[in-house]
Amino acid sequence: MRTRSWSAHVWTMGDGAVVTCAGPGTPYTAAAGKSDSPTCGHTYSRTSAHQPEGRYPVTATSTWTIDRQATTGGGGKAGQLTETRQTQIQVPLLELQVLD
């Protein structure tokens, strides 16, 4: 039998900020308008014009913990594995607006 659980999600935002999310985040709804995410978010303070190719390199890293145990025969192995997956995208931020 195997069970898996999400351990962490870390965003490297390309502007020096690192955001660690304790959960999957909050889905956007129109009712939220332009408010900050209540669970996991980041606000850029300048456009990406100064970045190479005019884009922020954003990296998302997810870590999963997998517990396994033998359920039949007694000859199986039990233990814990950690799996990390990472992906990167280039995000252009062309305009920045200050909201009150």
mmCIF file of N, CA and C in Angstrom, residues 12-67:
data_model
loop_
_atom_site.group_PDB
_atom_site.id
_atom_site.type_symbol
_atom_site.label_atom_id
_atom_site.label_comp_id
_atom_site.label_asym_id
_atom_site.label_seq_id
_atom_site.Cartn_x
_atom_site.Cartn_y
_atom_site.Cartn_z
ATOM 1 N N THR A 12 10.373 30.278 -6.707
ATOM 2 C CA THR A 12 11.465 31.247 -6.815
ATOM 3 C C THR A 12 11.013 32.229 -7.883
ATOM 4 N N MET A 13 10.784 33.467 -7.484
ATOM 5 C CA MET A 13 10.038 34.417 -8.308
ATOM 6 C C MET A 13 10.863 35.172 -9.357
ATOM 7 N N GLY A 14 12.181 35.030 -9.339
ATOM 8 C CA GLY A 14 13.006 35.681 -10.352
ATOM 9 C C GLY A 14 13.450 37.083 -9.986
ATOM 10 N N ASP A 15 12.879 37.635 -8.914
ATOM 11 C CA ASP A 15 13.275 38.973 -8.457
ATOM 12 C C ASP A 15 13.995 38.909 -7.118
ATOM 13 N N GLY A 16 14.416 37.708 -6.729
ATOM 14 C CA GLY A 16 15.089 37.516 -5.452
ATOM 15 C C GLY A 16 14.176 36.967 -4.368
ATOM 16 N N ALA A 17 12.880 36.999 -4.584
ATOM 17 C CA ALA A 17 11.928 36.505 -3.587
ATOM 18 C C ALA A 17 11.717 34.996 -3.741
ATOM 19 N N VAL A 18 11.538 34.348 -2.600
ATOM 20 C CA VAL A 18 11.183 32.932 -2.556
ATOM 21 C C VAL A 18 9.906 32.825 -1.733
ATOM 22 N N VAL A 19 8.889 32.189 -2.295
ATOM 23 C CA VAL A 19 7.594 32.051 -1.632
ATOM 24 C C VAL A 19 7.355 30.571 -1.364
ATOM 25 N N THR A 20 7.143 30.227 -0.091
ATOM 26 C CA THR A 20 6.836 28.849 0.286
ATOM 27 C C THR A 20 5.363 28.768 0.649
ATOM 28 N N CYS A 21 4.657 27.902 -0.024
ATOM 29 C CA CYS A 21 3.218 27.754 0.199
ATOM 30 C C CYS A 21 2.950 26.523 1.061
ATOM 31 N N ALA A 22 2.109 26.706 2.071
ATOM 32 C CA ALA A 22 1.765 25.614 2.975
ATOM 33 C C ALA A 22 0.675 24.719 2.405
ATOM 34 N N GLY A 23 0.042 25.148 1.351
ATOM 35 C CA GLY A 23 -1.019 24.380 0.714
ATOM 36 C C GLY A 23 -1.038 24.705 -0.758
ATOM 37 N N PRO A 24 -2.042 24.239 -1.480
ATOM 38 C CA PRO A 24 -2.086 24.451 -2.924
ATOM 39 C C PRO A 24 -2.442 25.872 -3.343
ATOM 40 N N GLY A 25 -2.779 26.740 -2.394
ATOM 41 C CA GLY A 25 -3.165 28.101 -2.737
ATOM 42 C C GLY A 25 -4.673 28.246 -2.761
ATOM 43 N N THR A 26 -5.129 29.421 -3.125
ATOM 44 C CA THR A 26 -6.554 29.713 -3.169
ATOM 45 C C THR A 26 -6.954 29.988 -4.611
ATOM 46 N N PRO A 27 -7.914 29.262 -5.152
ATOM 47 C CA PRO A 27 -8.359 29.548 -6.521
ATOM 48 C C PRO A 27 -8.899 30.974 -6.630
ATOM 49 N N TYR A 28 -8.628 31.624 -7.736
ATOM 50 C CA TYR A 28 -9.115 32.976 -7.951
ATOM 51 C C TYR A 28 -10.619 32.951 -8.220
ATOM 52 N N THR A 29 -11.297 33.921 -7.652
ATOM 53 C CA THR A 29 -12.714 34.142 -7.968
ATOM 54 C C THR A 29 -12.883 35.617 -8.284
ATOM 55 N N ALA A 30 -13.871 35.935 -9.086
ATOM 56 C CA ALA A 30 -14.125 37.328 -9.442
ATOM 57 C C ALA A 30 -14.419 38.167 -8.204
ATOM 58 N N ALA A 31 -15.013 37.557 -7.187
ATOM 59 C CA ALA A 31 -15.331 38.282 -5.948
ATOM 60 C C ALA A 31 -14.065 38.769 -5.238
ATOM 61 N N ALA A 32 -12.950 38.112 -5.457
ATOM 62 C CA ALA A 32 -11.692 38.515 -4.821
ATOM 63 C C ALA A 32 -11.139 39.796 -5.434
ATOM 64 N N GLY A 33 -11.565 40.075 -6.657
ATOM 65 C CA GLY A 33 -11.103 41.298 -7.311
ATOM 66 C C GLY A 33 -9.586 41.332 -7.432
ATOM 67 N N LYS A 34 -8.990 42.449 -7.021
ATOM 68 C CA LYS A 34 -7.540 42.618 -7.116
ATOM 69 C C LYS A 34 -6.848 42.444 -5.762
ATOM 70 N N SER A 35 -7.518 41.784 -4.832
ATOM 71 C CA SER A 35 -6.933 41.603 -3.504
ATOM 72 C C SER A 35 -5.838 40.534 -3.533
ATOM 73 N N ASP A 36 -4.943 40.603 -2.557
ATOM 74 C CA ASP A 36 -3.868 39.622 -2.438
ATOM 75 C C ASP A 36 -4.435 38.246 -2.103
ATOM 76 N N SER A 37 -3.702 37.221 -2.470
ATOM 77 C CA SER A 37 -4.095 35.857 -2.107
ATOM 78 C C SER A 37 -4.038 35.715 -0.587
ATOM 79 N N PRO A 38 -5.053 35.108 0.007
ATOM 80 C CA PRO A 38 -5.026 34.931 1.461
ATOM 81 C C PRO A 38 -4.109 33.798 1.925
ATOM 82 N N THR A 39 -3.635 32.970 0.998
ATOM 83 C CA THR A 39 -2.849 31.805 1.414
ATOM 84 C C THR A 39 -1.455 31.733 0.818
ATOM 85 N N CYS A 40 -1.262 32.279 -0.363
ATOM 86 C CA CYS A 40 0.053 32.141 -0.993
ATOM 87 C C CYS A 40 0.129 33.098 -2.173
ATOM 88 N N GLY A 41 0.980 34.093 -2.113
ATOM 89 C CA GLY A 41 1.054 35.046 -3.206
ATOM 90 C C GLY A 41 2.354 35.829 -3.190
ATOM 91 N N HIS A 42 2.524 36.631 -4.220
ATOM 92 C CA HIS A 42 3.720 37.461 -4.354
ATOM 93 C C HIS A 42 3.355 38.718 -5.136
ATOM 94 N N THR A 43 3.940 39.832 -4.764
ATOM 95 C CA THR A 43 3.737 41.082 -5.483
ATOM 96 C C THR A 43 5.085 41.574 -5.978
ATOM 97 N N TYR A 44 5.180 41.779 -7.284
ATOM 98 C CA TYR A 44 6.408 42.334 -7.864
ATOM 99 C C TYR A 44 6.429 43.838 -7.643
ATOM 100 N N SER A 45 7.631 44.394 -7.411
ATOM 101 C CA SER A 45 7.751 45.826 -7.178
ATOM 102 C C SER A 45 8.254 46.575 -8.410
ATOM 103 N N ARG A 46 8.683 45.846 -9.439
ATOM 104 C CA ARG A 46 9.102 46.495 -10.681
ATOM 105 C C ARG A 46 8.842 45.570 -11.867
ATOM 106 N N THR A 47 8.793 46.164 -13.042
ATOM 107 C CA THR A 47 8.544 45.367 -14.240
ATOM 108 C C THR A 47 9.743 44.466 -14.531
ATOM 109 N N SER A 48 9.579 43.594 -15.501
ATOM 110 C CA SER A 48 10.661 42.679 -15.862
ATOM 111 C C SER A 48 11.574 43.256 -16.949
ATOM 112 N N ALA A 49 11.426 44.538 -17.254
ATOM 113 C CA ALA A 49 12.215 45.160 -18.327
ATOM 114 C C ALA A 49 13.720 45.035 -18.093
ATOM 115 N N HIS A 50 14.178 45.008 -16.850
ATOM 116 C CA HIS A 50 15.598 44.926 -16.526
ATOM 117 C C HIS A 50 16.119 43.488 -16.515
ATOM 118 N N GLN A 51 15.248 42.519 -16.693
ATOM 119 C CA GLN A 51 15.637 41.110 -16.667
ATOM 120 C C GLN A 51 16.147 40.667 -18.044
ATOM 121 N N PRO A 52 16.970 39.611 -18.074
ATOM 122 C CA PRO A 52 17.382 39.072 -19.369
ATOM 123 C C PRO A 52 16.138 38.691 -20.189
ATOM 124 N N GLU A 53 16.113 39.079 -21.414
ATOM 125 C CA GLU A 53 14.995 38.822 -22.323
ATOM 126 C C GLU A 53 13.686 39.473 -21.858
ATOM 127 N N GLY A 54 13.776 40.393 -20.868
ATOM 128 C CA GLY A 54 12.599 41.116 -20.399
ATOM 129 C C GLY A 54 11.578 40.250 -19.675
ATOM 130 N N ARG A 55 12.022 39.171 -19.059
ATOM 131 C CA ARG A 55 11.103 38.257 -18.374
ATOM 132 C C ARG A 55 11.703 37.794 -17.042
ATOM 133 N N TYR A 56 10.831 37.575 -16.063
ATOM 134 C CA TYR A 56 11.266 36.984 -14.809
ATOM 135 C C TYR A 56 11.300 35.464 -14.964
ATOM 136 N N PRO A 57 12.421 34.817 -14.591
ATOM 137 C CA PRO A 57 12.451 33.356 -14.589
ATOM 138 C C PRO A 57 11.808 32.853 -13.291
ATOM 139 N N VAL A 58 10.658 32.244 -13.381
ATOM 140 C CA VAL A 58 9.932 31.758 -12.209
ATOM 141 C C VAL A 58 10.051 30.234 -12.160
ATOM 142 N N THR A 59 10.505 29.727 -11.009
ATOM 143 C CA THR A 59 10.673 28.287 -10.838
ATOM 144 C C THR A 59 9.725 27.793 -9.757
ATOM 145 N N ALA A 60 8.996 26.739 -10.070
ATOM 146 C CA ALA A 60 8.104 26.092 -9.103
ATOM 147 C C ALA A 60 8.690 24.728 -8.757
ATOM 148 N N THR A 61 8.833 24.472 -7.454
ATOM 149 C CA THR A 61 9.357 23.196 -6.980
ATOM 150 C C THR A 61 8.338 22.575 -6.035
ATOM 151 N N SER A 62 7.887 21.373 -6.365
ATOM 152 C CA SER A 62 6.943 20.642 -5.506
ATOM 153 C C SER A 62 7.631 19.429 -4.919
ATOM 154 N N THR A 63 7.403 19.200 -3.640
ATOM 155 C CA THR A 63 7.979 18.045 -2.969
ATOM 156 C C THR A 63 6.854 17.179 -2.415
ATOM 157 N N TRP A 64 6.923 15.899 -2.710
ATOM 158 C CA TRP A 64 5.925 14.926 -2.267
ATOM 159 C C TRP A 64 6.598 13.898 -1.371
ATOM 160 N N THR A 65 5.893 13.460 -0.350
ATOM 161 C CA THR A 65 6.357 12.390 0.523
ATOM 162 C C THR A 65 5.491 11.159 0.254
ATOM 163 N N ILE A 66 6.140 10.032 0.002
ATOM 164 C CA ILE A 66 5.433 8.795 -0.322
ATOM 165 C C ILE A 66 5.777 7.754 0.734
ATOM 166 N N ASP A 67 4.758 7.286 1.459
ATOM 167 C CA ASP A 67 4.932 6.215 2.439
ATOM 168 C C ASP A 67 4.490 4.912 1.799
#
